[in-house]
Short mmCIF file of C-alpha atoms and ligand atoms in Angstrom, two decimals:
data_model
loop_
_atom_site.label_atom_id
_atom_site.label_comp_id
_atom_site.label_asym_id
_atom_site.label_seq_id
_atom_site.Cartn_x
_atom_site.Cartn_y
_atom_site.Cartn_z
CA MET A 1 28.76 -25.48 -12.02
CA SER A 2 26.29 -26.41 -9.07
CA MET A 3 25.04 -23.49 -6.80
CA ASN A 4 22.37 -23.09 -4.14
CA THR A 5 19.56 -20.25 -4.54
CA LYS A 6 21.79 -17.77 -1.56
CA GLN A 7 25.12 -18.06 -4.12
CA ALA A 8 22.87 -17.97 -7.15
CA ASP A 9 21.00 -15.04 -6.12
CA SER A 10 24.51 -13.02 -4.95
CA ALA A 11 25.67 -14.05 -8.25
CA PHE A 12 23.33 -12.97 -10.33
CA ILE A 13 20.59 -10.48 -8.82
CA ALA A 14 20.73 -7.00 -9.02
CA ASN A 15 22.15 -5.70 -5.71
CA THR A 16 19.19 -3.70 -4.52
CA TYR A 17 18.52 -6.07 -1.75
CA GLY A 18 19.15 -6.46 1.40
CA ARG A 19 17.74 -9.25 2.61
CA PHE A 20 16.86 -11.56 6.23
CA ASP A 21 19.26 -14.57 6.01
CA VAL A 22 16.00 -17.43 4.98
CA VAL A 23 14.84 -18.99 2.00
CA LEU A 24 11.62 -20.01 1.72
CA ALA A 25 10.06 -22.60 0.54
CA ARG A 26 6.11 -22.91 1.27
CA GLY A 27 3.42 -21.22 3.27
CA GLN A 28 0.04 -22.15 4.49
CA GLY A 29 -1.66 -18.99 5.18
CA ALA A 30 0.25 -17.10 8.06
CA THR A 31 2.46 -19.99 8.60
CA TYR A 32 6.06 -20.48 6.47
CA THR A 33 8.58 -23.35 6.26
CA ASP A 34 12.03 -22.60 5.03
CA GLU A 35 14.36 -24.68 3.24
CA GLU A 36 15.89 -26.15 6.07
CA GLY A 37 11.86 -27.25 7.59
CA ARG A 38 12.02 -23.66 9.87
CA ARG A 39 8.69 -22.96 10.26
CA TYR A 40 7.57 -19.11 11.01
CA ILE A 41 5.06 -17.39 11.76
CA ASP A 42 4.39 -14.15 8.76
CA MET A 43 3.52 -10.62 10.42
CA GLY A 44 5.23 -9.60 6.94
CA SER A 45 2.64 -11.04 4.39
CA GLY A 46 4.82 -10.02 1.10
CA ILE A 47 4.63 -6.48 2.31
CA ALA A 48 1.07 -6.46 3.10
CA VAL A 49 0.46 -8.15 -0.06
CA ASN A 50 -0.68 -11.51 0.91
CA THR A 51 -4.40 -10.81 2.16
CA PHE A 52 -5.40 -14.07 2.95
CA GLY A 53 -1.43 -15.38 3.53
CA ALA A 54 0.01 -18.20 1.54
CA CYS A 55 -1.77 -20.98 -0.68
CA ASP A 56 -5.02 -19.17 0.74
CA PRO A 57 -7.52 -22.13 -0.88
CA GLY A 58 -10.65 -19.97 -2.08
CA TRP A 59 -8.01 -17.50 -3.57
CA VAL A 60 -6.04 -20.83 -5.80
CA ALA A 61 -8.96 -21.53 -6.57
CA ALA A 62 -10.12 -18.37 -8.45
CA VAL A 63 -6.70 -17.59 -10.04
CA THR A 64 -6.21 -21.66 -11.16
CA ALA A 65 -10.32 -21.21 -12.32
CA GLN A 66 -9.33 -17.81 -14.38
CA LEU A 67 -6.02 -19.29 -15.65
CA ASN A 68 -7.74 -22.69 -17.16
CA THR A 69 -10.48 -20.84 -18.90
CA LEU A 70 -8.44 -17.47 -20.03
CA GLY A 71 -5.00 -16.29 -19.25
CA HIS A 72 -3.62 -13.05 -20.45
CA VAL A 73 -5.57 -10.75 -23.30
CA SER A 74 -4.73 -7.33 -24.07
CA ASN A 75 -6.62 -4.39 -22.97
CA LEU A 76 -7.81 -4.40 -26.81
CA TYR A 77 -10.44 -6.62 -26.49
CA TYR A 78 -12.75 -6.61 -22.97
CA SER A 79 -12.14 -8.79 -20.21
CA ALA A 80 -15.23 -9.91 -17.77
CA PRO A 81 -13.36 -10.45 -14.81
CA GLN A 82 -11.24 -6.24 -15.37
CA ALA A 83 -14.68 -4.83 -15.61
CA GLU A 84 -16.25 -6.83 -13.00
CA LEU A 85 -13.38 -5.75 -10.41
CA ALA A 86 -13.89 -2.56 -11.19
CA ARG A 87 -17.79 -2.34 -11.00
CA MET A 88 -17.26 -3.87 -7.28
CA LEU A 89 -14.38 -1.54 -6.46
CA CYS A 90 -16.56 1.82 -7.79
CA GLU A 91 -19.56 0.17 -5.97
CA ARG A 92 -17.82 -0.30 -2.31
CA THR A 93 -16.17 3.29 -2.77
CA GLY A 94 -18.63 5.72 -4.44
CA MET A 95 -15.90 6.39 -7.06
CA LYS A 96 -16.54 6.47 -11.05
CA LYS A 97 -13.80 4.75 -12.62
CA VAL A 98 -10.52 2.76 -12.42
CA PHE A 99 -7.69 2.16 -14.39
CA PHE A 100 -5.44 -0.68 -13.55
CA GLY A 101 -1.77 -0.38 -13.70
CA ASN A 102 0.41 -3.73 -12.48
CA SER A 103 2.41 -2.50 -9.12
CA GLY A 104 1.82 0.92 -6.93
CA ALA A 105 4.20 3.25 -8.71
CA GLU A 106 2.48 2.74 -11.72
CA ALA A 107 -0.93 3.12 -9.99
CA ASN A 108 0.54 6.14 -8.81
CA GLU A 109 2.41 7.10 -11.99
CA CYS A 110 -1.68 7.26 -13.06
CA ALA A 111 -2.87 9.69 -10.39
CA LEU A 112 0.58 11.81 -11.26
CA LYS A 113 -1.11 11.84 -15.56
CA VAL A 114 -4.74 12.55 -13.48
CA ALA A 115 -3.56 15.75 -11.58
CA ARG A 116 -1.81 17.20 -14.59
CA LYS A 117 -3.91 16.66 -17.32
CA TYR A 118 -6.92 17.80 -14.44
CA GLY A 119 -4.68 21.34 -14.45
CA SER A 120 -3.38 21.52 -18.43
CA ASP A 121 -7.47 21.24 -19.19
CA ARG A 122 -8.23 24.50 -16.54
CA SER A 123 -5.45 26.34 -16.82
CA GLY A 124 -3.92 25.76 -20.66
CA GLY A 125 -0.60 24.20 -18.68
CA THR A 126 0.21 27.05 -15.39
CA ARG A 127 -1.88 24.58 -12.96
CA HIS A 128 0.88 21.51 -12.56
CA VAL A 129 1.95 21.28 -9.23
CA ILE A 130 1.11 18.48 -7.26
CA ILE A 131 1.53 18.55 -3.06
CA THR A 132 3.14 15.89 -1.29
CA LEU A 133 3.91 14.88 2.38
CA LYS A 134 7.31 15.66 4.25
CA ASN A 135 8.41 11.57 4.10
CA SER A 136 6.02 9.90 2.26
CA PHE A 137 6.41 7.13 -0.06
CA HIS A 138 4.96 7.29 -3.47
CA GLY A 139 7.32 4.81 -5.52
CA ARG A 140 10.32 3.80 -7.11
CA THR A 141 10.10 4.96 -10.74
CA ILE A 142 11.37 8.47 -11.65
CA ALA A 143 8.03 10.23 -11.39
CA THR A 144 6.64 8.67 -8.18
CA LEU A 145 10.30 8.97 -6.45
CA ALA A 146 10.40 12.94 -7.41
CA ALA A 147 6.74 12.66 -5.52
CA THR A 148 7.98 10.98 -2.65
CA GLY A 149 8.96 13.49 0.01
CA GLN A 150 11.69 11.83 1.23
CA GLU A 151 15.42 13.33 0.43
CA LYS A 152 17.33 9.98 0.97
CA PHE A 153 15.48 8.50 -2.21
CA HIS A 154 16.63 11.39 -4.33
CA GLN A 155 20.00 11.02 -4.22
CA HIS A 156 21.43 9.75 -7.31
CA PHE A 157 18.81 9.82 -9.59
CA GLY A 158 18.11 13.44 -10.92
CA PRO A 159 17.10 15.34 -12.23
CA PHE A 160 13.19 14.73 -11.76
CA PRO A 161 10.44 15.80 -13.40
CA GLU A 162 9.90 19.39 -11.70
CA GLY A 163 5.94 20.49 -10.13
CA PHE A 164 6.25 18.75 -6.84
CA ARG A 165 6.37 20.57 -3.07
CA TYR A 166 6.52 18.95 -0.40
CA VAL A 167 4.57 19.64 3.28
CA GLU A 168 4.84 18.83 6.35
CA ALA A 169 2.19 16.42 7.26
CA GLY A 170 -0.42 17.75 9.92
CA ASP A 171 0.36 21.38 9.14
CA VAL A 172 -2.71 22.90 8.01
CA SER A 173 -1.14 26.58 7.68
CA ALA A 174 2.00 24.78 5.20
CA LEU A 175 -1.08 23.48 2.92
CA GLU A 176 -2.65 26.59 2.77
CA GLU A 177 0.81 28.56 1.77
CA ALA A 178 1.65 25.99 -0.95
CA LEU A 179 -1.26 26.40 -2.96
CA ALA A 180 -1.25 30.19 -2.73
CA PRO A 181 0.22 30.74 -5.11
CA GLY A 182 -2.33 28.99 -7.52
CA ASP A 183 -0.68 26.72 -10.04
CA VAL A 184 -1.70 23.64 -7.63
CA CYS A 185 -3.60 20.76 -9.53
CA ALA A 186 -3.76 18.27 -6.97
CA VAL A 187 -2.36 17.19 -3.54
CA LEU A 188 -0.95 13.51 -3.23
CA MET A 189 -0.92 11.66 0.77
CA GLU A 190 -0.97 8.63 2.70
CA MET A 191 -3.79 8.34 5.72
CA ILE A 192 -0.92 6.38 7.24
CA GLN A 193 2.66 6.50 6.29
CA GLY A 194 4.01 3.20 5.87
CA GLU A 195 7.48 3.48 4.96
CA GLY A 196 7.76 6.86 6.82
CA GLY A 197 6.50 5.48 10.26
CA VAL A 198 3.87 4.03 10.33
CA ASN A 199 2.42 7.49 11.25
CA VAL A 200 -1.10 7.75 11.64
CA LEU A 201 -2.97 11.20 9.93
CA ASP A 202 -4.71 13.26 12.49
CA LYS A 203 -8.08 13.57 11.01
CA ASN A 204 -9.21 17.62 11.55
CA TYR A 205 -6.44 17.63 9.22
CA VAL A 206 -7.17 15.90 6.28
CA LEU A 207 -10.70 17.10 6.81
CA GLU A 208 -9.20 20.60 6.60
CA ALA A 209 -6.68 19.25 3.38
CA GLN A 210 -9.56 18.18 1.57
CA ARG A 211 -11.81 21.76 1.91
CA LEU A 212 -8.48 23.65 1.03
CA CYS A 213 -8.73 21.49 -1.96
CA ARG A 214 -11.86 21.79 -2.64
CA ALA A 215 -11.41 25.69 -2.40
CA HIS A 216 -8.42 25.55 -4.95
CA ASP A 217 -9.99 23.55 -7.43
CA ALA A 218 -6.98 20.66 -6.81
CA LEU A 219 -7.54 17.63 -6.46
CA LEU A 220 -7.38 15.61 -3.27
CA MET A 221 -5.36 12.26 -3.88
CA VAL A 222 -4.86 9.39 -1.65
CA ASP A 223 -2.62 6.37 -1.84
CA GLU A 224 -3.38 3.28 -0.27
CA VAL A 225 -0.93 1.18 -1.82
CA GLN A 226 -0.02 -0.10 1.33
CA THR A 227 -3.71 0.95 3.61
CA GLY A 228 -6.16 -0.31 1.21
CA ASN A 229 -8.22 -3.48 0.78
CA GLY A 230 -9.19 -4.32 4.82
CA ARG A 231 -5.52 -3.65 5.87
CA THR A 232 -6.35 -1.19 8.22
CA GLY A 233 -9.87 -2.83 8.98
CA LYS A 234 -11.91 -0.78 6.73
CA LEU A 235 -11.61 -1.54 2.96
CA TYR A 236 -9.74 1.97 2.35
CA ALA A 237 -8.41 3.75 5.01
CA TYR A 238 -9.80 7.02 3.78
CA MET A 239 -12.52 5.59 5.09
CA TYR A 240 -11.97 6.56 8.62
CA TYR A 241 -11.91 9.99 7.49
CA GLY A 242 -15.51 10.85 6.41
CA ILE A 243 -13.46 12.31 2.98
CA GLU A 244 -14.09 11.79 -0.52
CA PRO A 245 -11.16 11.79 -2.37
CA ASP A 246 -11.41 12.60 -5.82
CA VAL A 247 -8.46 10.09 -6.90
CA VAL A 248 -7.49 6.43 -4.68
CA THR A 249 -4.81 4.77 -5.56
CA THR A 250 -3.79 1.11 -4.05
CA ALA A 251 -1.85 -1.86 -5.46
CA LYS A 252 0.16 -4.11 -3.34
CA GLY A 253 -2.66 -6.45 -1.85
CA LEU A 254 -5.52 -5.74 -3.65
CA ALA A 255 -5.13 -9.01 -6.12
CA GLY A 256 -4.43 -11.10 -2.49
CA GLY A 257 -0.67 -11.70 -3.89
CA LEU A 258 -0.36 -11.25 -7.80
CA PRO A 259 0.49 -8.04 -9.65
CA MET A 260 -1.68 -5.49 -9.47
CA GLY A 261 -2.27 -1.63 -9.74
CA ALA A 262 -5.42 0.45 -9.67
CA CYS A 263 -5.98 3.77 -9.97
CA LEU A 264 -9.66 4.67 -8.59
CA MET A 265 -10.85 8.16 -9.87
CA GLY A 266 -14.12 9.82 -8.76
CA GLU A 267 -16.73 12.49 -10.16
CA ARG A 268 -13.94 14.98 -10.81
CA ALA A 269 -12.05 12.99 -12.22
CA GLU A 270 -13.74 10.17 -13.90
CA ASN A 271 -13.26 12.19 -17.29
CA VAL A 272 -9.69 13.45 -17.01
CA LEU A 273 -7.97 11.23 -18.92
CA GLY A 274 -9.47 10.05 -23.24
CA ARG A 275 -8.71 7.53 -25.13
CA GLY A 276 -4.77 7.10 -25.35
CA ASP A 277 -3.85 9.57 -22.22
CA HIS A 278 -2.89 5.71 -21.03
CA GLY A 279 -2.39 2.63 -21.42
CA SER A 280 -0.71 -0.96 -19.64
CA THR A 281 -0.20 -3.87 -22.23
CA PHE A 282 -0.69 -6.36 -18.69
CA GLY A 283 -3.04 -3.76 -16.32
CA GLY A 284 -6.00 -5.62 -15.18
CA ASN A 285 -5.19 -8.56 -17.16
CA PRO A 286 -8.01 -12.08 -16.39
CA VAL A 287 -5.72 -13.47 -13.86
CA CYS A 288 -4.77 -11.17 -11.76
CA ALA A 289 -8.63 -9.45 -11.91
CA ALA A 290 -9.70 -13.31 -10.78
CA GLY A 291 -7.69 -12.80 -8.19
CA ALA A 292 -8.37 -9.65 -6.68
CA VAL A 293 -12.35 -10.23 -7.61
CA HIS A 294 -11.92 -12.79 -4.97
CA VAL A 295 -9.79 -10.59 -2.03
CA ILE A 296 -12.67 -7.72 -2.50
CA SER A 297 -15.48 -10.29 -2.27
CA ARG A 298 -14.33 -11.64 0.71
CA LEU A 299 -13.62 -8.15 2.62
CA THR A 300 -16.59 -8.25 4.13
CA ASP A 301 -18.13 -5.56 7.27
CA GLU A 302 -17.90 -8.25 8.73
CA PHE A 303 -14.58 -9.63 8.07
CA LEU A 304 -13.30 -6.10 8.12
CA SER A 305 -14.33 -5.99 11.70
CA GLU A 306 -12.80 -9.11 12.86
CA VAL A 307 -9.20 -7.47 11.10
CA ALA A 308 -10.03 -4.00 13.64
CA GLU A 309 -10.55 -6.51 16.42
CA LYS A 310 -7.50 -8.68 15.57
CA GLY A 311 -5.31 -5.22 15.26
CA GLN A 312 -7.56 -4.12 18.31
CA ALA A 313 -5.90 -7.53 20.66
CA ILE A 314 -2.22 -7.05 19.06
CA ARG A 315 -2.39 -3.33 20.31
CA GLN A 316 -3.38 -4.18 23.63
CA GLU A 317 -0.71 -6.68 23.79
CA LEU A 318 1.74 -4.61 22.96
CA LEU A 319 1.14 -1.50 24.69
CA GLN A 320 1.22 -3.86 28.36
CA ALA A 321 5.01 -5.35 26.97
CA HIS A 322 8.46 -4.34 27.85
CA GLY A 323 10.65 -2.73 25.48
CA VAL A 324 7.60 -1.44 23.92
CA LYS A 325 7.79 2.98 23.62
CA ALA A 326 4.04 3.32 21.54
CA VAL A 327 1.67 1.45 19.29
CA SER A 328 0.88 3.73 16.18
CA GLY A 329 -1.40 2.82 13.38
CA MET A 330 -4.91 0.95 12.55
CA GLY A 331 -6.05 -2.52 12.23
CA LEU A 332 -3.37 -5.28 10.93
CA MET A 333 -1.26 -2.00 10.23
CA LEU A 334 1.05 -1.58 13.31
CA GLY A 335 4.14 0.37 13.92
CA ILE A 336 5.86 -0.35 17.33
CA ALA A 337 8.46 2.31 18.76
CA THR A 338 10.71 -0.16 20.39
CA GLU A 339 13.31 0.58 23.86
CA LYS A 340 15.84 -1.31 21.33
CA PRO A 341 16.82 -0.67 17.84
CA ALA A 342 14.28 -2.15 15.43
CA ALA A 343 16.38 -3.77 12.75
CA PRO A 344 17.96 -6.11 15.50
CA VAL A 345 14.48 -7.23 17.22
CA ALA A 346 13.21 -7.98 13.41
CA ALA A 347 16.68 -10.63 13.06
CA GLY A 348 15.81 -11.82 16.57
CA CYS A 349 12.30 -12.06 15.82
CA LEU A 350 13.18 -14.37 11.93
CA ARG A 351 15.86 -16.62 14.50
CA ASP A 352 13.32 -17.33 17.11
CA GLY A 353 10.38 -18.36 13.89
CA LEU A 354 8.43 -14.58 13.77
CA MET A 355 8.58 -12.89 10.68
CA VAL A 356 8.47 -9.12 11.22
CA LEU A 357 9.51 -5.47 9.28
CA THR A 358 10.47 -2.30 9.63
CA ALA A 359 10.00 1.18 9.09
CA LYS A 360 12.15 3.98 9.85
CA ASP A 361 13.12 3.34 13.42
CA LYS A 362 10.05 0.98 13.71
CA VAL A 363 8.70 -2.43 13.63
CA ARG A 364 6.26 -2.86 11.50
CA LEU A 365 3.69 -5.65 11.76
CA LEU A 366 1.38 -6.45 8.39
CA PRO A 367 0.17 -9.53 8.87
CA PRO A 368 -1.87 -11.52 6.62
CA LEU A 369 -5.58 -10.49 7.18
CA ASN A 370 -7.01 -13.70 8.18
CA ILE A 371 -3.98 -14.62 10.55
CA SER A 372 -5.68 -16.90 13.66
CA PHE A 373 -6.07 -15.55 16.86
CA ASP A 374 -3.58 -18.50 18.00
CA GLU A 375 -0.68 -17.57 15.41
CA ILE A 376 -0.82 -13.89 16.61
CA LYS A 377 -1.10 -15.46 20.12
CA GLN A 378 2.47 -17.37 19.29
CA GLY A 379 4.21 -14.51 17.64
CA ILE A 380 3.39 -12.10 19.71
CA ALA A 381 5.08 -13.79 22.55
CA ILE A 382 8.19 -14.13 20.00
CA LEU A 383 8.10 -10.71 19.80
CA LYS A 384 7.78 -9.66 22.94
CA LYS A 385 11.09 -12.29 23.60
CA ASN A 386 12.67 -10.06 21.58
CA LEU A 387 11.71 -6.85 22.45
C1 PLP B 401 2.14 4.19 -0.24
C2 PLP B 401 2.59 3.10 -1.27
N1 PLP B 401 2.69 3.64 -1.99
C3 PLP B 401 3.48 3.49 -3.06
C4 PLP B 401 4.74 1.91 -3.05
C5 PLP B 401 4.26 2.15 -4.08
O1 PLP B 401 4.04 0.54 -4.40
P1 PLP B 401 4.95 -0.49 -5.73
O2 PLP B 401 6.40 -0.88 -4.44
O3 PLP B 401 4.27 -1.17 -5.94
O4 PLP B 401 5.53 0.42 -6.77
C6 PLP B 401 4.72 1.60 -1.72
C7 PLP B 401 5.22 0.44 -1.36
O5 PLP B 401 5.89 0.28 -0.85
C8 PLP B 401 3.74 2.26 -0.48
O6 PLP B 401 3.79 1.79 0.19
#
């Protein structure tokens, strides 16, 4: 029986995704073409993954060179791209050690394990509570769902591992109160809640969170799965806040289109995990690591300031546009509160040749970081038409 892509998808793929009605066939940079030859400007990057858009020649060369040299090796052996990537990440952040996994959820799973072991090492198991923020998103595994401070994700999948406490973002006294029982080993937060609606955390709140974590000997852990790797105009969004987190997790754009997650550990956390405490078959494999080495090496200060500049240009355009109530976010991670509901705006944009995302009730833009000013202009014109 011959089936087209949409038919085979509906017949054989688990029903977990609501898809836009398009089969993408090829892409170059921020421009894609579907099976019927229609063109689209991409302002979603595969949800913040394709750092340099589709089929970036430098990235493709770095990845294929590695594939042609040595593909997968297990973590029972050393491999140069993984070690090189860890060195680059530590040098650029001041963090001390890195554990590699394959996704954002896995990066966060590692962070949760680091937090629990940190607490257990210091208290013999009585300090195991991890505080996260309401409206956060940390992943789809059972533990990262438990960490996610949104009721709707908890439906149907319980019981969850215990030991998570949720506090209102931005409320210092709520955080103080949640730390008070003395049973907390870590606080985990996104600097910008991506899935939660592109909500930027207040700087003073984050500084206070750091002070409180230090005072209570709890680890400050930052989830940079979506905000990381140049997305906001800094290598990591926490760098805007003047904090030194104990743990930073990242994934999505790290390897520029290949699955990779990383859990970076600072001075207080670097020796928490010991031999045999954690592992991953694919984590840090040479091909993904080579992609990530290429990505990180291109995220220079000059490139990052261009990301910030592009973000500013889009923001200015949109703030003057009809139908826009507010624009949130930083760099090329933007949330647009629209007068019309976000979902039909996104659907209309797609019909007119622009891929955008939504987050809660906002239109969300996460374009490839190397999108051209001309592509921005074309994309924003389509967006404005649909607002
Ligand atoms: C902040 C944050 N953390 C974790 C995740 C989970 O990442 P993954 O889908 O790669 O497991 C996401 C995904 O959207 C995210 O935005």
